[in-house]
PDB file of C-alpha atoms in Angstrom:
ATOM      1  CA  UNK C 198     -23.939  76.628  13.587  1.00 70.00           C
ATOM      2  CA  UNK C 199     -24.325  76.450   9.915  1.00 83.00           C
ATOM      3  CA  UNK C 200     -23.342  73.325   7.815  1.00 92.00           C
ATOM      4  CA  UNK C 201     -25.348  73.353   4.699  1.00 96.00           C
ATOM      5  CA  UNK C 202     -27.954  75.989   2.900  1.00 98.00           C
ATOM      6  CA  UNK C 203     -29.974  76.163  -0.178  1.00 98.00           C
ATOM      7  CA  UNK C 204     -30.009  79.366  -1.844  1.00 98.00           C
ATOM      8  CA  UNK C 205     -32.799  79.705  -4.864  1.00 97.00           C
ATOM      9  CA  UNK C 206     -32.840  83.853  -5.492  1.00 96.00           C
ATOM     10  CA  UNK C 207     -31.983  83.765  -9.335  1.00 96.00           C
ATOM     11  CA  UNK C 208     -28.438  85.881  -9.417  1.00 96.00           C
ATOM     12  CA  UNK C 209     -30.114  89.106 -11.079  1.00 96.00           C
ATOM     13  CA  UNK C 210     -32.849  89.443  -8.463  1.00 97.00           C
ATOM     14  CA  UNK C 211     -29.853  88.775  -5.841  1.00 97.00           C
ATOM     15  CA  UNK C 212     -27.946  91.465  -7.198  1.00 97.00           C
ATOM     16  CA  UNK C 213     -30.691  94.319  -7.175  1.00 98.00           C
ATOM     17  CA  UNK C 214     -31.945  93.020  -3.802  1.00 98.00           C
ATOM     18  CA  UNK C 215     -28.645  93.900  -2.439  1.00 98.00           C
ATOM     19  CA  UNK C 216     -27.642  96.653  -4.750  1.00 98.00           C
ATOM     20  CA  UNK C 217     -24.370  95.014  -5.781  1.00 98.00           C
ATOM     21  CA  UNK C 218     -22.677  94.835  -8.681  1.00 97.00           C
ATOM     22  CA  UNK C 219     -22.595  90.934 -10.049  1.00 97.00           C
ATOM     23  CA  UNK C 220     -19.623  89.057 -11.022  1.00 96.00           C
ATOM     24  CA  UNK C 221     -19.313  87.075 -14.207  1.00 94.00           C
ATOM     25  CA  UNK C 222     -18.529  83.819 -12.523  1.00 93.00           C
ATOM     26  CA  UNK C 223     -21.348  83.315  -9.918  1.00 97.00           C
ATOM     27  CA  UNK C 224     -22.343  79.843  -8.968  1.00 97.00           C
ATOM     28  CA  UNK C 225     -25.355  78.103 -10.401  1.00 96.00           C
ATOM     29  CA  UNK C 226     -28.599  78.208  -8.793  1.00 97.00           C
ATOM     30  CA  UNK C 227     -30.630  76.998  -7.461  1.00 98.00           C
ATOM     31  CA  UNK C 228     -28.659  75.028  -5.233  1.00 98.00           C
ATOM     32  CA  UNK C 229     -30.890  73.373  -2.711  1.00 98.00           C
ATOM     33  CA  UNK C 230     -27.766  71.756  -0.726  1.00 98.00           C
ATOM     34  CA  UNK C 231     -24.892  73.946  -0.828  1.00 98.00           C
ATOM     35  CA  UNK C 232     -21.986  72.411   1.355  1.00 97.00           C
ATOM     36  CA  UNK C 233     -18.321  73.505   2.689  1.00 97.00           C
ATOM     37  CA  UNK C 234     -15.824  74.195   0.144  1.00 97.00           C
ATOM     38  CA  UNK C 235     -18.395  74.832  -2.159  1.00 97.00           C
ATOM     39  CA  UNK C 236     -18.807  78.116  -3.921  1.00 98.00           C
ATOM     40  CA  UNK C 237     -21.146  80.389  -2.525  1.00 98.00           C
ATOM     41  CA  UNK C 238     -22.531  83.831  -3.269  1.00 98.00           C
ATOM     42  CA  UNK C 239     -20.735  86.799  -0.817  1.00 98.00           C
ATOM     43  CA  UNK C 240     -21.749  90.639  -1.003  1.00 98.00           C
ATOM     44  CA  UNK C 241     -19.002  92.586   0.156  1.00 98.00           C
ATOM     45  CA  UNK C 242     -17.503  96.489  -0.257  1.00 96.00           C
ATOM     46  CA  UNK C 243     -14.997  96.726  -3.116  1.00 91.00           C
ATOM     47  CA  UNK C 244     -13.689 100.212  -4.721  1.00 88.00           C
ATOM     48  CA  UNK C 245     -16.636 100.617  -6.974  1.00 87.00           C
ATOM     49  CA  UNK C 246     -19.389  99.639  -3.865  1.00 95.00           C
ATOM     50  CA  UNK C 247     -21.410  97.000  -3.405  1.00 98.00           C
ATOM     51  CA  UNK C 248     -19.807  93.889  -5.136  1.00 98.00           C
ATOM     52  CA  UNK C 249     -21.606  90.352  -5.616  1.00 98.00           C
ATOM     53  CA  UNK C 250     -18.833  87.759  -5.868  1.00 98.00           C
ATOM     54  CA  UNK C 251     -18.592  83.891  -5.557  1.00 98.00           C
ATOM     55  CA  UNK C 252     -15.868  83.070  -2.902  1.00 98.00           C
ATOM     56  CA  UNK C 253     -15.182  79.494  -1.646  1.00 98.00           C
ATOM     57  CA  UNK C 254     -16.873  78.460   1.688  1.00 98.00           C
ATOM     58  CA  UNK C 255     -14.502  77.663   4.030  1.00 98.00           C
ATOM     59  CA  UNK C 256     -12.651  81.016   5.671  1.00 98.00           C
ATOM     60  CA  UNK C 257      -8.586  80.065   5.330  1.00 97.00           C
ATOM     61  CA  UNK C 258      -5.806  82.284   7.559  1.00 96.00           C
ATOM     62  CA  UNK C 259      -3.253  83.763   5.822  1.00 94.00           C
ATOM     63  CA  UNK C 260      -0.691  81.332   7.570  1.00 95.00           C
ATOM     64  CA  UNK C 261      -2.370  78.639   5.694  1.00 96.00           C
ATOM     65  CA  UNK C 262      -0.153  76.609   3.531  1.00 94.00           C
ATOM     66  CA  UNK C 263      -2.616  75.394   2.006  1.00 94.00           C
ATOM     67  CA  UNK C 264      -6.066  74.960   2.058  1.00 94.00           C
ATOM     68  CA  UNK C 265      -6.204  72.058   3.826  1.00 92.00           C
ATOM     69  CA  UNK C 266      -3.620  72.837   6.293  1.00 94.00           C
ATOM     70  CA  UNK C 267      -5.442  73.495   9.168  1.00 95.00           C
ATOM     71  CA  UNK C 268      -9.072  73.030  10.478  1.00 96.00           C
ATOM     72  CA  UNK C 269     -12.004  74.027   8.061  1.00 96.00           C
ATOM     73  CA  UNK C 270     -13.269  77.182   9.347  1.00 97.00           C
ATOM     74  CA  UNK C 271     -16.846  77.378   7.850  1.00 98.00           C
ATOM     75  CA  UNK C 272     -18.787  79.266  10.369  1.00 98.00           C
ATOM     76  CA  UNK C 273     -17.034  81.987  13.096  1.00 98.00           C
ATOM     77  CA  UNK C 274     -18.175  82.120  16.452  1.00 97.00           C
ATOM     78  CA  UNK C 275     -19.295  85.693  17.752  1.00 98.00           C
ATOM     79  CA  UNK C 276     -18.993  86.138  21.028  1.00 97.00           C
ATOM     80  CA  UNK C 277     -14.776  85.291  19.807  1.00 96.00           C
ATOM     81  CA  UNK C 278     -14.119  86.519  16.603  1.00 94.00           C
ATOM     82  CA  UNK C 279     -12.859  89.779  17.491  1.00 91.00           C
ATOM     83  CA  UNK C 280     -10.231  87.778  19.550  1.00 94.00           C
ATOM     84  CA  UNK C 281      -9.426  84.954  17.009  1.00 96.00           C
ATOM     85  CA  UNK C 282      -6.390  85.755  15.050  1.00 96.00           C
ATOM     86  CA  UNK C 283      -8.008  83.826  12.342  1.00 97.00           C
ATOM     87  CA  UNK C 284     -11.010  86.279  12.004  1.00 98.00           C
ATOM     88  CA  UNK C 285      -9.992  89.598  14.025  1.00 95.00           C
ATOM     89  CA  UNK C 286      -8.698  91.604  11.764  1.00 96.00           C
ATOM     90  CA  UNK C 287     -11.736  90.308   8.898  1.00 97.00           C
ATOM     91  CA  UNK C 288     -14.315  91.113  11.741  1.00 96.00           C
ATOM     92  CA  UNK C 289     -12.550  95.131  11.370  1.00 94.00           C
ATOM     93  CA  UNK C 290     -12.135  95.243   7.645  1.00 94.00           C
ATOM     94  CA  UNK C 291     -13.702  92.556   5.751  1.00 97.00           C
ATOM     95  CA  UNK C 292     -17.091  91.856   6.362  1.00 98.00           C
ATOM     96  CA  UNK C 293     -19.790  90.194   4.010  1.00 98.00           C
ATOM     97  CA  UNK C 294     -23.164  89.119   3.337  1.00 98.00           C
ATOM     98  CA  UNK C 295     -24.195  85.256   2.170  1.00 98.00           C
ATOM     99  CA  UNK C 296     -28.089  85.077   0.854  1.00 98.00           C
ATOM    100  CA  UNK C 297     -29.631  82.033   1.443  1.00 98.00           C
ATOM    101  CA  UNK C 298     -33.174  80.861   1.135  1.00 98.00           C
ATOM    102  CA  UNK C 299     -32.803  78.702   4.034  1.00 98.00           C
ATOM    103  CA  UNK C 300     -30.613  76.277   5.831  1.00 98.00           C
ATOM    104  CA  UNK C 301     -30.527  73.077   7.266  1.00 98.00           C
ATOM    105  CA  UNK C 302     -29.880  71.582  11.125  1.00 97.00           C
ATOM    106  CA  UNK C 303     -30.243  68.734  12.504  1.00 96.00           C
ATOM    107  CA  UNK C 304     -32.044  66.483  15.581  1.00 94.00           C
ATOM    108  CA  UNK C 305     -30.781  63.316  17.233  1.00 90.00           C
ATOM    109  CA  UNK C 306     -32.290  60.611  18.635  1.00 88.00           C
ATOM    110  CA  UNK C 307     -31.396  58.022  21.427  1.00 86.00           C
ATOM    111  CA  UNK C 308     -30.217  55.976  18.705  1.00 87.00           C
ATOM    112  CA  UNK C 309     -28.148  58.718  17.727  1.00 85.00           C
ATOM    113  CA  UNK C 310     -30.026  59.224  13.959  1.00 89.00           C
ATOM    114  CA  UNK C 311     -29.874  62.373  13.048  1.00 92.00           C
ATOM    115  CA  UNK C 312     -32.974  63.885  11.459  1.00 94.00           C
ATOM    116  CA  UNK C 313     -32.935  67.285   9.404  1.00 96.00           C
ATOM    117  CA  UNK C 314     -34.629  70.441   9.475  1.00 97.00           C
ATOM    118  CA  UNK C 315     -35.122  73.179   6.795  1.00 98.00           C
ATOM    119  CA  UNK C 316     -35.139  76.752   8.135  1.00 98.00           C
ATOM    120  CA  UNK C 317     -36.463  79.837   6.351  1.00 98.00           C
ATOM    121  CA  UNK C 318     -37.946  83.648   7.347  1.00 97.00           C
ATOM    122  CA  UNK C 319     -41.390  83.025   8.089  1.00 96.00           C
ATOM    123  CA  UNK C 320     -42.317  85.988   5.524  1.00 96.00           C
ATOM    124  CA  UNK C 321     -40.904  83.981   3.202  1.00 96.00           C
ATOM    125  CA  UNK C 322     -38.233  87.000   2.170  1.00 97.00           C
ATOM    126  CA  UNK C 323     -34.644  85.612   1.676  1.00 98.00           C
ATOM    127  CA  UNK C 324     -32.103  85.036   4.629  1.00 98.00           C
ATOM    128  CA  UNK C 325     -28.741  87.488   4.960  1.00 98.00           C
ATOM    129  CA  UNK C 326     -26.302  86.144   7.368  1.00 98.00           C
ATOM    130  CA  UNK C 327     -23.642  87.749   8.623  1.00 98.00           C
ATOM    131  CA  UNK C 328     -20.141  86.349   6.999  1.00 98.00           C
ATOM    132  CA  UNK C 329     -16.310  87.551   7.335  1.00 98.00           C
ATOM    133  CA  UNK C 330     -14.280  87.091   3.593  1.00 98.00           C
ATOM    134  CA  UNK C 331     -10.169  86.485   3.616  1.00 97.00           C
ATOM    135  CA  UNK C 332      -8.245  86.377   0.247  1.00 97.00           C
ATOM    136  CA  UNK C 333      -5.666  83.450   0.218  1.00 97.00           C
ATOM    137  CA  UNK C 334      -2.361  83.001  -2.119  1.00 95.00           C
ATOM    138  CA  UNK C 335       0.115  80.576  -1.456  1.00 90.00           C
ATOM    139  CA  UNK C 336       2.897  78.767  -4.001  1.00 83.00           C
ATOM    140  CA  UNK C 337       0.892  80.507  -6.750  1.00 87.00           C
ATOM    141  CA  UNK C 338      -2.783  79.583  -5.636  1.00 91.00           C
ATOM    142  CA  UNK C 339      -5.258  82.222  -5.080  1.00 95.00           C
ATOM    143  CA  UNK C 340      -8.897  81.805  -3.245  1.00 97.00           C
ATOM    144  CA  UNK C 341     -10.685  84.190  -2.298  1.00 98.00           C
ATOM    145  CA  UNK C 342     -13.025  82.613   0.533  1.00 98.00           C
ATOM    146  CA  UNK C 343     -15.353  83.336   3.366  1.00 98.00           C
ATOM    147  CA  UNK C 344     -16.908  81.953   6.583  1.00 98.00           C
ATOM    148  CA  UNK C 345     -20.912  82.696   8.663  1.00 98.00           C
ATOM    149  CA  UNK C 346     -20.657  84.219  11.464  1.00 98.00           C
ATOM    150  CA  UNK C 347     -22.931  82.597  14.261  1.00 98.00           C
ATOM    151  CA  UNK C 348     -24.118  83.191  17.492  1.00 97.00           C
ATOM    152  CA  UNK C 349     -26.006  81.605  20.458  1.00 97.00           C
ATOM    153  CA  UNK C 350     -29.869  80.263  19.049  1.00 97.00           C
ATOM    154  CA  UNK C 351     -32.735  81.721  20.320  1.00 96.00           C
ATOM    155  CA  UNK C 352     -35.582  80.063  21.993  1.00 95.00           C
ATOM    156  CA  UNK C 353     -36.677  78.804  19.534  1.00 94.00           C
ATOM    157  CA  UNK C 354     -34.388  77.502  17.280  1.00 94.00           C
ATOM    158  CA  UNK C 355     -32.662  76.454  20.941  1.00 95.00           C
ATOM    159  CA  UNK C 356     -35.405  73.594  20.140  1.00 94.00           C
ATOM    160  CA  UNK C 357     -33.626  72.149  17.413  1.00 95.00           C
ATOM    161  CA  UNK C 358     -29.641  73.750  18.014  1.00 95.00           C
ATOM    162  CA  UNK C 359     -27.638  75.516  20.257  1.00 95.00           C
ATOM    163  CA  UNK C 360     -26.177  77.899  17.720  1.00 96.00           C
ATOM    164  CA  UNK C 361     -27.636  79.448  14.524  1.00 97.00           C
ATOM    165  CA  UNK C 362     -26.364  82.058  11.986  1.00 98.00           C
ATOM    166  CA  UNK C 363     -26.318  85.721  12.810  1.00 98.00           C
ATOM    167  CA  UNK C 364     -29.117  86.489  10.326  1.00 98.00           C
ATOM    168  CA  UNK C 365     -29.475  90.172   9.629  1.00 98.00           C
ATOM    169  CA  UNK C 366     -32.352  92.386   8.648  1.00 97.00           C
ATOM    170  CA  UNK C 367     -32.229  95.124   5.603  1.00 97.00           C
ATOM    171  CA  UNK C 368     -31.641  97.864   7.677  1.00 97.00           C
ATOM    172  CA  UNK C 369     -28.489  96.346   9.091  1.00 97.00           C
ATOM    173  CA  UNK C 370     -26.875  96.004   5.842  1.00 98.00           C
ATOM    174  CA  UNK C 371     -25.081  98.606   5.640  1.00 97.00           C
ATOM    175  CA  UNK C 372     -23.959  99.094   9.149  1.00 97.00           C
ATOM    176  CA  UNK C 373     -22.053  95.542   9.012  1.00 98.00           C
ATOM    177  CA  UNK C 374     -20.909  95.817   5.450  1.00 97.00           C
ATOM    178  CA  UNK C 375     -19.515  99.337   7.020  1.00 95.00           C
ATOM    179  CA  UNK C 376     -20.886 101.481   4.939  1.00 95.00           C
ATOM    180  CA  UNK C 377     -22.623 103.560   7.690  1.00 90.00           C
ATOM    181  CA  UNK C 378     -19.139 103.635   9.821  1.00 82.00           C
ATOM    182  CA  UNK C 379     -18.512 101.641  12.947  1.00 84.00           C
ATOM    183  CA  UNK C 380     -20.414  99.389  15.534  1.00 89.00           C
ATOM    184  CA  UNK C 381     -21.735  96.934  13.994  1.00 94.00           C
ATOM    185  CA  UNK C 382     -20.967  94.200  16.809  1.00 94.00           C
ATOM    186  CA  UNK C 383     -24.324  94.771  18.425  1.00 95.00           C
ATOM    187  CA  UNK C 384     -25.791  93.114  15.241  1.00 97.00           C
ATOM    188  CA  UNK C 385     -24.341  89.816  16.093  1.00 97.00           C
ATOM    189  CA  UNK C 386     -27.195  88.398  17.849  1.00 97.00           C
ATOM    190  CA  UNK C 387     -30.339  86.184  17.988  1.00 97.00           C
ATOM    191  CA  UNK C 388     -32.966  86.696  15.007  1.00 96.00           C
ATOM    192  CA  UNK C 389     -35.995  88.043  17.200  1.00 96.00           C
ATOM    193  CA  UNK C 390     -38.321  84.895  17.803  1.00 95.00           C
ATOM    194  CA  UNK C 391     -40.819  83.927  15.071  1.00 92.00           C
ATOM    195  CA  UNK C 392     -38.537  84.995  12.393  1.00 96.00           C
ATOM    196  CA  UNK C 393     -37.773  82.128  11.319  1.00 97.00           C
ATOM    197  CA  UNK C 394     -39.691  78.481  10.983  1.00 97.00           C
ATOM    198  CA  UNK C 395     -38.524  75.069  10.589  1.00 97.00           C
ATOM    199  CA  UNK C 396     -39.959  71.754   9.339  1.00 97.00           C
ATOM    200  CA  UNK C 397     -38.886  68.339   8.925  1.00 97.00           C
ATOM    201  CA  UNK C 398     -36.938  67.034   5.424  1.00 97.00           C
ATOM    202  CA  UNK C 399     -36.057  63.533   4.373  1.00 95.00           C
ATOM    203  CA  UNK C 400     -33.160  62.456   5.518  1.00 94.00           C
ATOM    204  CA  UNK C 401     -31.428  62.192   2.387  1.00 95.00           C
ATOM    205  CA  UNK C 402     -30.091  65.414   2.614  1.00 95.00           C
ATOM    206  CA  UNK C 403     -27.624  63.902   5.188  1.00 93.00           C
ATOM    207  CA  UNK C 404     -25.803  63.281   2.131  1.00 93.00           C
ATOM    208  CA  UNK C 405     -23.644  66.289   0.407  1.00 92.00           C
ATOM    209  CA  UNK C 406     -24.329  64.701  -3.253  1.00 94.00           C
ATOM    210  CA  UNK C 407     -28.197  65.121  -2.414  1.00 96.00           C
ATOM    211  CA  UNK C 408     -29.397  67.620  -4.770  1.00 96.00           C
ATOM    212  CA  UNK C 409     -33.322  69.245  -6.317  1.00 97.00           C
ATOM    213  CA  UNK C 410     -36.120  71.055  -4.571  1.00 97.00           C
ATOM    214  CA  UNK C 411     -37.553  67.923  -2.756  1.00 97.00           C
ATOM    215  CA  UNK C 412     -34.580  68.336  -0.261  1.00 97.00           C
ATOM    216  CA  UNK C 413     -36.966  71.368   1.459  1.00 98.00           C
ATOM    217  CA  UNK C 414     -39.812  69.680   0.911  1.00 97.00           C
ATOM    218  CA  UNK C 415     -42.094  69.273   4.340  1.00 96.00           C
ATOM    219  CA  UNK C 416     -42.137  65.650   5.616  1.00 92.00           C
ATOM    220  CA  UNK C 417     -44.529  64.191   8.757  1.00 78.00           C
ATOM    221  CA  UNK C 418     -42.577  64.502  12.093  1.00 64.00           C
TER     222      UNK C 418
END
C-alpha cells in the first residue's frame, strides 16, 4: 500500500518534468510527510493537455454524501479496480500521475512496534505512481480528489510489505494518462527489482504532525 510520501521536486521543475501545465494553487513543498486528506500534486489530461493540479488525497464515489461518508479510499487495489464501482469507470477515463520523492512503510516487531522505512528510485530520479482522480459535489461542496493505485510488492520490497504503489517509468506516461490510446492495464505491476531502495527512519514519522527533512534521514537498523 501507500500511507504517507514526501515529495521535494520544487513545483516548476515538476511541471516541465511532466510537461504539464501548473495550477495557481499547488501545495507547498517540500513536504517530507504528506498524509491522507492532505493535498497532493496530480498530473492528469484536461482540454488544453497535460494539467498539474492539487486534488485532495483520499478518492470519494460520487454516492458520497459527504466526504466522510464512507471508508477513506486512499490507495486502489489493481488486480480490482476495473471491477470496483468506486474506481471502474476512473480506471477508463480518469487516470493520473502523483510525483513523489519517496514514501514511507513500515516493519513490526513481536512486540508489535512498528518501525519505518523511506523508499526512493535508486537513481535517485523522482517516483510517478500510478493514481485514478474523481471530482466530488454534494449540498454545494466541490473536491476534486484522487487515490494510488497499488499492486502486489516485488521481492524485494515483499521484505518490508506485501503491497507497494504501481510506480511507473517515463515511457509509460503517456500510455496510462491515455494519451497514446488504450491498454494501459499491463502497466499495473511490480517496479522491476533494484529500482527502488529503502532504509530505516526514526520513528517519529509514525506521527502525521511530524514534519522537515530529518524524517528521510538514514538511521542504524
Amino acid at each position: 500500500m501507500c500511507g504517507r510520501f514526501a515529495v521535494t521536486l520544487p513545483q516548476d521543475a515538476m511541471a516541465q518534468l511532466f510537461e504539464a501545465r501548473p495550477a495557481n494553487d499547488l501545495p507547498e513543498v517540500p513536504n517530507y510527510n504528506v498524509c491522507p486528506t492532505n493535498p497532493v500534486h496530480v498530473i492528469h489530461l484536461g482540454e488544453a493537455g497535460r494539467q498539474l493540479e492539487s486534488m485532495r488525497w483520499g478518492f470519494i464515489p460520487h454516492w458520497y454524501k459527504a466526504p466522510n461518508d464512507g471508508p477513506l479510499l486512499i490507495n486502489a487495489r489493481a488486480e480490482t479496480l476495473a471491477e470496483k464501482p468506486a474506481f471502474r469507470a476512473a480506471a477508463r477515463s480518469r487516470r493520473a500521475l502523483i510525483p513523489a520523492t519517496g514514501f514511507y512503510e513500515w516493519t513490526k516487531d513481536a512486540e508489535g512496534v512498528r518501525y519505518p522505512w523511506y523508499i526512493t528510485r535508486q537513481d535517485g530520479a523522482p517516483l510517478a505512481f500510478a493514481a485514478l482522480w474523481q471530482d466530488w459535489e454534494a449540498e454545494g461542496q466541490h473536491l476534486r480528489t484522487a487515490a494510488i493505485v497499488t499492486c502486489a510488492a516485488n521481492e524485494q520490497m515483499g521484505r518490508i510489505h506485501h503491497r507497494m504503489p504501481v510506480v511507473l517509468a517515463p515511457e509509460d506516461w503517456a500510455l496510462w494518462l491515455g494519451e497514446e490510446g488504450k491498454g494501459a492495464a499491463p502497466l499495473m505491476r511490480p517496479a522491476p527489482e533494484e529500482t527502488l531502495t529503502a532504509h530505516r527512519v526514526d520513528r517519529k514519522v509514525n506521527s502525521n504532525r511530524a514534519a522537515g527533512p530529518e524524517l528521510i534521514e538514514p538511521i542504524e537498523d
